Coordinates of C-alpha atoms in Angstrom, one line a residue:
M16 CA 80.6 70.9 109.2
S17 CA 78.7 73.6 107.5
S18 CA 75.7 75.3 108.8
T19 CA 72.9 77.0 106.9
R20 CA 71.7 79.0 109.9
S21 CA 72.4 82.7 109.7
L22 CA 72.0 84.9 112.8
L23 CA 71.3 88.6 112.8
L24 CA 72.7 89.3 116.2
F25 CA 72.5 93.1 116.6
F26 CA 70.8 96.0 115.1
M27 CA 71.0 99.7 115.9
A28 CA 69.2 102.6 114.2
V29 CA 69.6 106.3 114.8
C30 CA 67.3 108.9 113.5
M31 CA 68.5 112.5 113.1
F32 CA 65.7 114.9 113.6
S33 CA 65.2 118.6 113.1
F34 CA 63.6 121.3 115.3
A35 CA 63.2 123.8 112.4
P36 CA 59.7 123.1 111.2
I37 CA 58.1 123.6 114.6
P38 CA 59.8 126.5 116.4
D39 CA 57.0 127.0 118.9
T40 CA 57.5 123.6 120.5
Q41 CA 61.3 123.3 120.4
A42 CA 63.6 126.0 121.7
G43 CA 66.6 123.9 122.8
V44 CA 69.9 124.1 121.1
G45 CA 70.4 121.4 118.5
D46 CA 74.0 120.4 117.7
P47 CA 75.9 123.3 119.1
Q48 CA 79.6 123.2 118.1
V49 CA 82.6 125.5 118.6
A50 CA 85.9 126.0 116.9
T51 CA 88.8 128.4 117.5
N52 CA 91.8 129.4 115.4
H53 CA 94.1 127.2 117.3
T54 CA 96.4 125.4 114.8
W55 CA 96.4 122.0 116.5
Y56 CA 93.3 121.8 118.7
P57 CA 90.6 124.0 117.2
G58 CA 87.7 122.0 118.6
E59 CA 84.8 119.7 117.6
L60 CA 83.5 121.9 114.8
A61 CA 86.8 121.3 113.0
C62 CA 86.5 117.4 113.2
S63 CA 82.9 116.4 113.7
T64 CA 82.4 115.2 110.1
F65 CA 84.9 113.5 107.8
E66 CA 84.7 116.5 105.4
R67 CA 85.7 118.9 108.2
L68 CA 88.3 116.5 109.5
Q69 CA 90.0 116.2 106.2
K70 CA 90.1 120.0 105.8
T71 CA 91.6 120.4 109.3
Q72 CA 94.2 117.7 108.7
A73 CA 95.3 119.5 105.5
I74 CA 95.8 122.7 107.4
M75 CA 97.8 120.9 110.1
F76 CA 99.9 119.1 107.5
E77 CA 100.7 122.4 105.8
A78 CA 101.6 123.9 109.1
A79 CA 104.1 121.1 109.7
T80 CA 105.5 120.6 106.3
G81 CA 104.9 123.8 104.4
R82 CA 102.8 122.2 101.7
R83 CA 99.2 121.1 101.1
P84 CA 98.5 117.4 100.8
T85 CA 97.5 116.4 97.3
T86 CA 98.6 112.7 96.7
D87 CA 97.3 109.6 98.4
E88 CA 100.5 109.4 100.3
E89 CA 100.3 113.0 101.6
R90 CA 96.7 112.7 102.5
V91 CA 97.2 109.6 104.6
L92 CA 100.2 111.2 106.2
A93 CA 98.1 114.2 107.1
S94 CA 95.5 111.8 108.7
W95 CA 98.4 109.9 110.5
L96 CA 99.8 113.2 111.8
W97 CA 96.4 114.2 113.2
R98 CA 95.7 110.8 114.7
N99 CA 99.1 110.7 116.4
T100 CA 98.5 114.1 118.0
H101 CA 94.8 113.6 119.0
Y102 CA 94.6 110.0 120.1
W103 CA 96.8 107.9 122.4
H104 CA 97.4 104.3 123.5
G105 CA 95.4 103.4 126.6
E106 CA 92.7 101.0 128.0
Q107 CA 89.2 102.4 127.7
G108 CA 86.2 101.1 129.5
T109 CA 83.8 98.9 127.5
E110 CA 80.0 99.1 126.9
D111 CA 77.5 96.4 127.7
L112 CA 76.7 95.8 124.0
W113 CA 75.3 92.3 124.4
G114 CA 73.5 92.4 127.7
R115 CA 76.2 90.3 129.5
G116 CA 77.4 93.0 131.8
I117 CA 80.1 95.6 131.3
S118 CA 83.1 93.3 132.1
N119 CA 82.7 90.2 129.8
D120 CA 84.7 88.3 127.2
S121 CA 82.4 89.2 124.3
D122 CA 83.4 91.4 121.4
S123 CA 82.9 94.6 123.3
A124 CA 85.6 96.8 121.7
T125 CA 84.5 100.2 120.6
R126 CA 84.7 99.8 116.8
E127 CA 82.5 102.9 116.1
Y128 CA 84.7 105.8 114.9
W129 CA 83.0 108.8 116.5
T130 CA 82.5 107.2 119.9
G131 CA 86.2 106.4 120.0
L132 CA 87.2 109.9 119.0
F133 CA 84.7 111.9 121.2
A134 CA 84.0 109.7 124.2
H135 CA 87.5 108.3 124.7
G136 CA 90.4 109.6 122.7
F137 CA 92.5 106.6 123.6
A138 CA 92.4 102.8 123.0
L139 CA 94.6 99.8 122.6
C140 CA 96.3 99.2 119.2
G141 CA 93.7 96.9 117.7
T142 CA 90.7 99.1 118.8
T143 CA 92.1 102.4 117.5
H144 CA 93.2 100.9 114.2
S145 CA 89.8 99.3 113.8
Q146 CA 88.1 102.6 114.2
W147 CA 90.6 104.2 111.8
T148 CA 89.5 102.0 108.9
A149 CA 86.3 104.0 108.9
E150 CA 88.1 107.2 108.3
M151 CA 90.2 105.6 105.5
Q152 CA 87.0 104.4 103.9
H153 CA 86.0 108.0 103.5
L154 CA 89.5 109.3 102.6
L155 CA 90.7 106.6 100.1
G156 CA 87.6 104.6 99.1
H157 CA 86.2 101.2 99.8
N158 CA 88.3 98.6 101.6
R159 CA 91.7 100.3 101.2
A160 CA 92.8 99.9 104.8
R161 CA 93.4 96.9 107.1
V162 CA 94.4 96.1 110.6
A163 CA 97.5 93.9 110.5
G164 CA 98.3 91.5 113.3
V165 CA 102.1 91.4 113.9
S166 CA 104.2 90.2 116.9
G167 CA 102.4 91.4 120.1
H168 CA 100.7 94.3 118.3
N169 CA 97.9 95.2 115.9
S170 CA 99.3 97.5 113.3
F171 CA 97.8 99.3 110.3
E172 CA 98.2 99.4 106.5
V173 CA 96.6 101.4 103.7
F174 CA 96.5 100.7 100.0
L175 CA 98.0 103.7 98.1
R176 CA 97.9 104.5 94.4
G177 CA 99.7 106.8 92.0
G178 CA 103.3 107.8 91.6
A179 CA 105.7 105.3 93.0
Y180 CA 102.7 103.1 94.1
R181 CA 101.5 102.8 90.5
D182 CA 98.3 100.8 90.4
G183 CA 98.5 100.2 94.1
R184 CA 100.6 99.0 97.0
W185 CA 100.1 98.4 100.7
A186 CA 101.9 100.7 103.0
L187 CA 102.6 100.7 106.8
L188 CA 100.8 103.6 108.6
D189 CA 100.9 102.8 112.3
H190 CA 99.8 105.7 114.5
D191 CA 99.6 103.6 117.7
I192 CA 103.4 103.3 117.8
S193 CA 104.0 106.3 115.6
T194 CA 105.8 104.6 112.7
V195 CA 106.0 105.0 108.9
I196 CA 109.0 103.7 107.0
F197 CA 110.1 104.9 103.6
D198 CA 112.1 102.8 101.1
P199 CA 115.9 103.4 101.0
Q200 CA 115.4 105.9 98.1
G201 CA 112.6 107.8 100.0
Q202 CA 110.2 107.3 97.1
R203 CA 107.4 105.5 98.8
L204 CA 106.2 104.0 102.1
L205 CA 107.0 100.3 102.7
S206 CA 104.5 97.5 103.6
I207 CA 104.9 95.2 106.6
N208 CA 105.7 92.3 104.3
E209 CA 108.6 94.3 102.8
I210 CA 109.9 95.3 106.2
K211 CA 109.9 91.8 107.7
G212 CA 111.3 90.4 104.4
G213 CA 114.8 91.8 104.9
K214 CA 114.4 95.5 105.8
L215 CA 113.8 95.2 109.6
A216 CA 116.9 97.2 110.2
L217 CA 115.0 100.2 108.8
T218 CA 113.0 100.3 112.0
K219 CA 116.1 101.4 113.8
E220 CA 116.7 104.5 111.6
Q221 CA 116.2 108.0 113.0
T222 CA 113.8 110.6 111.7
T223 CA 116.8 112.5 110.6
A224 CA 117.5 110.0 107.8
P225 CA 116.9 112.0 104.6
K226 CA 114.6 109.3 103.2
Q227 CA 112.1 109.7 106.0
Q228 CA 111.4 113.3 104.9
G229 CA 110.8 114.4 108.5
W230 CA 108.4 111.5 109.6
P231 CA 109.4 109.4 112.6
V232 CA 110.2 105.8 112.8
C233 CA 109.2 104.3 116.2
G234 CA 108.4 107.8 117.4
L235 CA 107.2 106.6 120.9
H236 CA 109.8 104.0 121.8
P237 CA 112.9 103.0 119.8
E238 CA 112.3 99.2 120.2
D239 CA 108.6 99.3 119.0
G240 CA 109.6 98.3 115.5
N241 CA 110.7 94.8 116.6
C242 CA 107.0 93.8 116.2
Y243 CA 107.3 93.9 112.4
D244 CA 109.2 90.6 112.2
T245 CA 106.0 88.8 111.4
F246 CA 102.7 89.4 109.6
Q247 CA 100.1 87.1 111.1
T248 CA 96.6 88.4 110.3
A249 CA 94.7 90.9 108.3
E250 CA 91.4 92.4 109.3
Y251 CA 89.4 94.3 106.7
L252 CA 86.6 96.8 107.4
A253 CA 87.2 96.3 111.1
G254 CA 85.4 99.4 112.2
Y255 CA 82.6 101.7 111.1
A256 CA 81.3 105.2 111.4
G257 CA 77.8 105.8 112.7
P258 CA 76.0 109.2 113.0
P259 CA 78.2 112.3 113.4
P260 CA 78.5 113.3 117.1
M261 CA 75.8 115.7 118.2
V262 CA 74.8 117.4 121.5
H263 CA 71.2 118.5 122.2
L264 CA 70.9 121.0 125.0
R265 CA 67.4 121.5 126.3
R266 CA 66.2 124.8 127.9
G267 CA 67.6 124.9 131.4
E268 CA 70.6 122.7 130.4
T269 CA 74.3 123.5 130.2
L270 CA 77.3 121.6 129.0
R271 CA 80.8 122.4 130.5
R272 CA 83.9 120.6 129.5
Y273 CA 87.1 120.2 131.5
L274 CA 90.4 119.7 129.6
K275 CA 92.1 118.2 132.7
P276 CA 90.9 115.7 135.3
G277 CA 89.5 116.9 138.6
L278 CA 86.3 118.9 137.6
E279 CA 85.5 122.1 139.5
D280 CA 87.2 121.4 142.7
G281 CA 90.3 119.9 141.0
K282 CA 90.0 116.6 142.9
T283 CA 86.9 114.9 141.7
Y284 CA 88.0 112.2 139.2
V285 CA 85.3 110.8 137.0
F286 CA 86.4 108.5 134.1
W287 CA 85.7 105.4 132.1
G288 CA 88.8 103.3 131.6
R289 CA 91.8 101.8 133.4
N290 CA 92.9 103.5 136.6
Y291 CA 96.6 103.9 136.3
Q292 CA 97.0 106.2 139.4
T293 CA 100.0 107.9 137.7
D294 CA 101.5 110.5 139.9
G295 CA 98.6 110.0 142.3
I296 CA 96.0 111.1 139.8
P297 CA 93.3 108.4 139.1
G298 CA 92.2 107.4 135.7
P299 CA 93.6 106.7 132.2
E300 CA 96.8 108.5 131.0
R301 CA 99.7 108.1 128.7
A302 CA 103.4 109.0 129.2
R303 CA 104.5 108.3 125.6
T304 CA 102.4 110.2 123.1
W305 CA 102.5 113.2 120.8
V306 CA 99.2 114.5 122.2
N307 CA 99.7 118.0 123.8
Q308 CA 103.0 118.4 122.0
P309 CA 102.0 118.2 118.3
E310 CA 104.4 120.8 117.0
K311 CA 107.3 118.5 118.0
L312 CA 106.4 115.5 115.9
Y313 CA 107.5 116.5 112.4
G314 CA 111.2 116.5 112.1
S315 CA 111.7 115.1 115.7
T316 CA 115.2 113.7 116.4
S317 CA 114.4 112.3 119.8
G318 CA 110.9 111.0 119.7
A319 CA 107.9 111.9 121.9
G320 CA 109.8 111.3 125.2
Y321 CA 108.5 109.9 128.5
R322 CA 106.5 112.2 130.7
P323 CA 104.0 110.7 133.1
G324 CA 100.6 112.2 132.5
Q325 CA 101.5 113.7 129.1
S326 CA 97.9 113.1 128.1
R327 CA 94.9 112.3 130.3
F328 CA 91.1 112.0 130.0
A329 CA 88.8 115.0 130.0
N330 CA 85.2 115.5 131.1
A331 CA 81.9 116.8 129.7
V332 CA 79.4 117.8 132.4
Y333 CA 75.7 118.2 131.6
T334 CA 73.7 120.1 134.2
Y335 CA 69.9 120.1 133.6
R336 CA 67.4 122.2 135.6
P337 CA 64.0 121.6 134.0
N338 CA 61.5 124.4 134.5
F339 CA 58.1 122.9 135.6
A340 CA 56.4 126.3 135.9
N341 CA 56.3 127.3 132.3
G342 CA 56.4 124.0 130.4
D343 CA 60.0 124.2 129.3
Y344 CA 60.6 120.8 130.8
R345 CA 58.7 119.2 128.0
E346 CA 61.7 119.5 125.7
G347 CA 63.3 116.6 127.4
V348 CA 60.2 114.5 128.1
T349 CA 59.6 111.2 126.4
S350 CA 56.4 110.5 128.3
E351 CA 54.2 112.1 130.9
S352 CA 51.0 111.5 132.9
D353 CA 49.4 112.8 136.1
Q354 CA 51.6 110.2 138.0
Q355 CA 55.0 110.5 136.3
V356 CA 57.3 112.5 134.1
T357 CA 60.0 110.7 132.1
F358 CA 63.1 112.4 130.7
E359 CA 65.5 111.1 128.2
F360 CA 69.3 111.7 127.8
N361 CA 71.6 111.0 124.9
S362 CA 75.2 112.1 124.4
P363 CA 78.2 111.4 122.1
Y364 CA 80.3 111.2 125.3
I365 CA 80.2 108.2 127.6
I366 CA 78.9 108.4 131.2
A367 CA 81.8 108.1 133.6
A368 CA 82.3 107.1 137.2
T369 CA 84.4 107.7 140.3
P370 CA 85.3 104.2 141.4
A371 CA 84.9 103.1 145.0
S372 CA 88.4 101.6 145.1
S373 CA 91.8 102.3 143.6
E374 CA 91.8 99.0 141.7
A375 CA 92.8 99.1 138.0
W376 CA 89.2 98.4 136.9
G377 CA 87.4 99.9 139.8
V378 CA 84.9 101.5 137.5
Y379 CA 83.4 98.1 136.9
E380 CA 82.8 97.5 140.6
P381 CA 79.7 98.6 142.5
G382 CA 79.7 101.7 144.6
C383 CA 80.7 104.2 141.9
R384 CA 79.7 107.8 142.2
N385 CA 79.4 111.2 140.4
G386 CA 78.4 109.9 137.0
L387 CA 74.7 110.6 137.3
V388 CA 73.4 112.6 140.3
I389 CA 70.0 114.0 141.0
Q390 CA 69.3 116.6 143.6
S391 CA 66.0 118.1 144.8
S392 CA 64.6 120.3 147.5
K393 CA 61.6 118.0 147.9
P394 CA 61.4 114.2 148.5
I395 CA 61.5 112.4 145.2
V396 CA 61.2 108.8 143.9
V397 CA 62.9 108.2 140.6
S398 CA 63.4 105.2 138.4
V399 CA 66.2 104.8 135.8
S400 CA 66.3 102.8 132.6
I401 CA 69.3 102.2 130.4
D402 CA 67.3 100.0 127.9
R403 CA 64.8 102.6 126.7
G404 CA 62.0 101.6 129.1
L405 CA 62.3 97.8 129.0
S406 CA 63.4 97.6 132.6
W407 CA 63.5 100.1 135.5
K408 CA 65.4 100.5 138.8
Q409 CA 63.6 102.6 141.4
V410 CA 65.5 104.6 144.0
V411 CA 64.2 106.9 146.8
A412 CA 66.2 110.1 147.4
Q413 CA 68.1 110.4 150.7
A414 CA 67.9 113.7 152.6
A415 CA 71.1 115.5 153.5
D416 CA 71.3 119.2 154.6
L417 CA 67.8 119.9 153.3
T418 CA 68.6 118.5 149.9
Y419 CA 67.5 115.1 148.6
T420 CA 70.2 113.4 146.6
I421 CA 70.2 110.3 144.4
D422 CA 73.4 108.9 142.9
L423 CA 72.5 106.6 140.0
T424 CA 76.1 106.2 138.6
D425 CA 76.2 102.4 139.0
F426 CA 73.1 102.1 136.7
A427 CA 74.2 104.6 134.0
K428 CA 78.0 104.3 133.9
G429 CA 79.4 103.0 130.6
H430 CA 76.3 104.1 128.7
R431 CA 75.5 107.0 126.4
Q432 CA 71.8 107.3 127.0
Y433 CA 69.3 106.8 129.8
W434 CA 65.7 107.5 130.8
L435 CA 64.7 109.0 134.2
R436 CA 61.1 108.5 135.4
F437 CA 60.1 110.7 138.3
E438 CA 57.1 109.1 140.1
S439 CA 55.4 112.5 140.5
S440 CA 53.4 114.8 138.2
A441 CA 54.9 117.9 136.8
A442 CA 52.7 120.0 139.1
E443 CA 54.2 118.1 142.1
L444 CA 57.7 118.7 140.8
E445 CA 57.3 122.4 140.5
G446 CA 59.3 124.3 143.0
S447 CA 61.6 121.2 143.6
D448 CA 64.7 122.9 142.2
L449 CA 65.4 119.7 140.5
R450 CA 68.9 119.3 139.1
I451 CA 70.2 116.4 137.0
T452 CA 74.0 116.3 136.7
T453 CA 75.6 113.8 134.2
V454 CA 79.4 113.6 134.1
C455 CA 80.8 112.0 131.0
Q456 CA 84.3 111.2 129.8
A457 CA 85.6 113.1 126.8
N458 CA 88.6 113.3 124.6
S459 CA 90.6 116.4 125.5
S460 CA 91.9 116.8 122.0
I461 CA 88.5 117.6 120.5
I462 CA 87.8 120.4 123.0
P463 CA 88.4 123.9 121.6
R464 CA 91.6 125.6 122.9
L465 CA 92.4 129.3 122.9
T466 CA 95.6 130.9 121.5
D467 CA 97.8 133.5 123.0
N468 CA 97.1 137.2 122.4
G469 CA 93.4 136.6 121.5
S470 CA 91.4 134.0 119.7
V471 CA 88.8 133.8 116.9
V472 CA 85.8 131.7 118.1
Q473 CA 83.3 130.2 115.7
F474 CA 79.9 128.9 116.9
Q475 CA 77.5 126.8 114.8
S476 CA 74.2 125.1 115.5
S477 CA 72.6 122.9 112.8
G478 CA 69.3 122.6 114.7
L479 CA 69.6 118.8 114.6
A480 CA 69.6 116.2 117.3
L481 CA 69.8 112.4 117.6
E482 CA 67.4 109.7 118.7
S483 CA 69.2 106.5 119.2
A484 CA 68.0 102.9 119.4
G485 CA 71.4 101.6 120.5
P486 CA 74.1 100.6 120.6
N487 CA 73.2 98.1 123.3
I488 CA 71.1 95.2 122.1
A489 CA 68.6 95.7 124.9
Q490 CA 68.1 99.3 123.7
A491 CA 67.6 98.2 120.1
A492 CA 65.2 95.4 121.2
Q493 CA 62.7 97.9 122.4
H494 CA 62.1 99.0 118.8
I495 CA 61.3 95.5 117.3
V496 CA 57.9 95.4 115.7
E497 CA 58.3 92.1 113.8
G498 CA 60.7 89.2 114.1
K499 CA 63.5 89.0 116.6
F500 CA 67.3 89.0 117.0
D501 CA 69.1 85.7 116.6
S502 CA 66.8 85.0 113.6
P503 CA 67.0 85.5 109.9
R504 CA 64.8 88.6 109.9
V505 CA 64.0 91.4 112.3
T506 CA 62.1 94.7 111.8
L507 CA 62.6 97.8 113.9
Q508 CA 60.7 101.1 114.1
L509 CA 62.2 104.4 115.3
A510 CA 60.3 107.6 115.5
A511 CA 61.4 111.3 115.7
P512 CA 60.4 112.5 119.2
R513 CA 58.1 115.3 120.3
K514 CA 56.6 116.1 116.9
S515 CA 60.0 116.9 115.4
T516 CA 60.8 116.1 111.8
L517 CA 62.9 113.2 110.6
A518 CA 66.1 114.4 108.8
Q519 CA 68.3 111.3 108.3
V520 CA 68.6 107.7 109.5
Y521 CA 71.8 105.7 110.2
A522 CA 71.5 102.0 110.7
A523 CA 74.2 99.5 111.7
T524 CA 74.2 95.7 112.1
H525 CA 76.6 93.5 114.0
A526 CA 76.0 90.1 112.4
A527 CA 77.4 86.6 112.6
S528 CA 78.7 85.2 109.3
S529 CA 77.6 81.8 108.1
N530 CA 78.9 78.8 106.3
P531 CA 77.9 78.6 103.5
R532 CA 77.9 82.4 103.1
R533 CA 74.7 84.3 103.3
P534 CA 74.4 88.1 102.6
I535 CA 72.7 90.7 104.7
L536 CA 70.0 92.9 103.2
L537 CA 68.9 96.1 104.8
I538 CA 65.5 97.6 103.8
A539 CA 64.0 100.9 105.0
S540 CA 60.5 102.4 104.9
S541 CA 59.4 105.8 106.0
I542 CA 55.9 107.0 107.0
R543 CA 55.0 110.5 106.0
S544 CA 52.9 112.5 108.4
T545 CA 50.0 112.6 105.9
V546 CA 50.0 108.8 105.1
A547 CA 48.4 106.1 107.2
S548 CA 50.6 103.3 108.4
L549 CA 49.0 100.9 105.9
G550 CA 50.5 103.0 103.1
R551 CA 54.1 102.4 103.9
T552 CA 56.5 101.5 101.1
W553 CA 59.8 99.7 101.3
S554 CA 63.1 100.6 99.6
K555 CA 66.2 98.5 99.5
I556 CA 69.2 100.5 100.6
G557 CA 72.0 98.0 100.9
G558 CA 73.2 94.5 101.5
S559 CA 76.3 92.4 101.8
R560 CA 77.9 89.1 101.1
D561 CA 79.7 87.7 104.2
R562 CA 83.4 86.9 103.7
A563 CA 84.5 85.3 106.9
N564 CA 83.1 83.1 109.7
S565 CA 83.5 85.6 112.5
R566 CA 81.5 88.3 114.3
R567 CA 82.6 91.7 113.3
T568 CA 81.1 95.1 112.7
F569 CA 81.7 96.8 109.3
G570 CA 80.7 100.0 107.8
R571 CA 79.4 101.8 104.7
R572 CA 76.8 104.4 103.9
A573 CA 74.1 104.3 101.3
S574 CA 71.4 106.6 100.0
A575 CA 67.6 106.0 100.2
G576 CA 66.4 103.8 97.4
D577 CA 69.9 102.9 96.2
P578 CA 69.3 99.8 94.0
R579 CA 72.9 98.5 94.5
I580 CA 73.6 95.4 96.6
F581 CA 77.1 95.8 98.0
R582 CA 79.3 92.8 97.6
R583 CA 81.4 93.4 100.7
R584 CA 80.2 93.4 104.3
P585 CA 78.7 96.9 105.0
A586 CA 77.0 97.5 108.3
V587 CA 76.2 101.2 108.3
F588 CA 73.7 102.7 106.1
K589 CA 72.4 106.3 105.9
F590 CA 69.7 108.0 103.9
A591 CA 68.1 111.4 104.1
S592 CA 64.4 112.3 103.9
A593 CA 63.5 113.7 100.6
T594 CA 60.6 115.7 102.2
T595 CA 62.8 118.0 104.4
A596 CA 63.0 120.5 101.6
A597 CA 63.4 124.3 101.9
S598 CA 59.6 124.7 101.9
G599 CA 59.6 123.4 105.5
T600 CA 56.8 120.9 104.9
C601 CA 56.7 118.1 107.5
G602 CA 58.8 115.1 106.6
P603 CA 58.5 111.4 107.7
K604 CA 57.7 110.9 111.4
S605 CA 59.1 107.4 111.8
I606 CA 61.2 104.8 110.1
W607 CA 61.0 101.1 109.8
L608 CA 64.1 99.0 109.2
I609 CA 64.5 95.4 108.3
G610 CA 67.6 93.2 108.6
S611 CA 67.3 90.0 106.6
R612 CA 69.3 87.3 105.0
V613 CA 68.7 86.8 101.3
K614 CA 69.8 84.5 98.5
M615 CA 72.1 86.2 96.0
P616 CA 73.9 85.0 92.8
R617 CA 77.6 84.4 93.1
E618 CA 80.0 87.0 91.8

């Protein structure tokens, strides 16, 4: 039976805004990033865009092999080397994307590349390889990577061109079990189909085999290659990349990151994933991984080895003390009246939790602590919203040792943004010594590390920040101005906050395919500060023809006004404001986005 109904299930938009045109009203730090001269772990400034990441991978590849990557094969091996040494196999906590609770059987895997890299740094095989397709989209071009289902595992292949690959061949590039396999002559990488079709014995070879050129086969466990006896499924464009990760620190706010679990006292464990309790330390970890021993991978003769706790989660701790005496607090305010002050929070890291039990998935249970804690010297009443003001949970602070404390972890855990509404005026909050502490989980591999005998430290701040209408469906629903989800058409509006200037917009859809196929069209409109809302104009920036009858998220970026309709299934679009020129004139203040199904001619 075929159905003509097409559902637009999910929509997310993110606007990137700038502080620069209005320095008198914004003095926070927009997008601070740090890098060091550490060869393997220089920090987020070295990997927070695909351009920076590719440059860093080339440096790392040269440090290992002695040569710069120039061919398709060398560039993907540089990416594979980096992914092996910065990302490990583990079970991450999910997000409540669909409003069904955190623990549910919906498609809740983290398919977005930057969230996986910055907020986690670990995932199961299918999830990490789905995310990796977004990087390959940038590195190689459109649709030249796929997640490959094999026996008990989700592997990865890339489509390489040039040299021995000629016009193009698929090649195995599995970072999750640290495996690439060259042909017997050492001329090119083999595909899964070639391996299962008579060359399975090659999975038992050692890295020392001359044909492997120093790259490991089954570098984590010698029996991992048994999975390549079948090729069951292929998933194209399985992940996507949204906006680049950005931190916005308001005046009175600090961010401190911890490379190892335990926080300041060494025994407070706050995480978002499976609790393995390895060696008595709660939280996610991995014993077989190249993370924290990257220099040993290339040319290894014995593999990564087995060491409990070889890699674990890290933390990013935000501490915010708004100043109500001089007006600095307004940098974090989304609304205010003589009865309330509402603050917003947004992070590329995910809010973590100390579980109440030692169960494997205790973070999903009630009674979690330490993820979001509010302290005050005065009695306070606060409400929290994780759907951008659609619903609120009110809590009264409990007094303890002359300090009033509220732990809102159970409400905020597993999210990357929240709003806090204090049921008092700013004048009443003055002198309260209010402190808001948000503890997030982070990937230790993207935190800058120092080198022996001195380090060179680079700091950069772009002056940009993010305003997000997602990724949860409830968060996006707050921005609907016309239509609705689960319908053929929906329009959302997203504005840059606090008189700031719109710089860029990223939009993503998670849509159900239909039978017969129907494409998705994404249209955008911006409102300039000097134009009334009735003067808005619409520009088509992308669309897609669905290829399969399944729910998936897929990614591509487009420029404003691009007349092309993409024939694949893009889900991520980006365009920049043309009015944010060097003159500093005010650009658009808000953005409208439409997701729609349209009729298109067949190819």
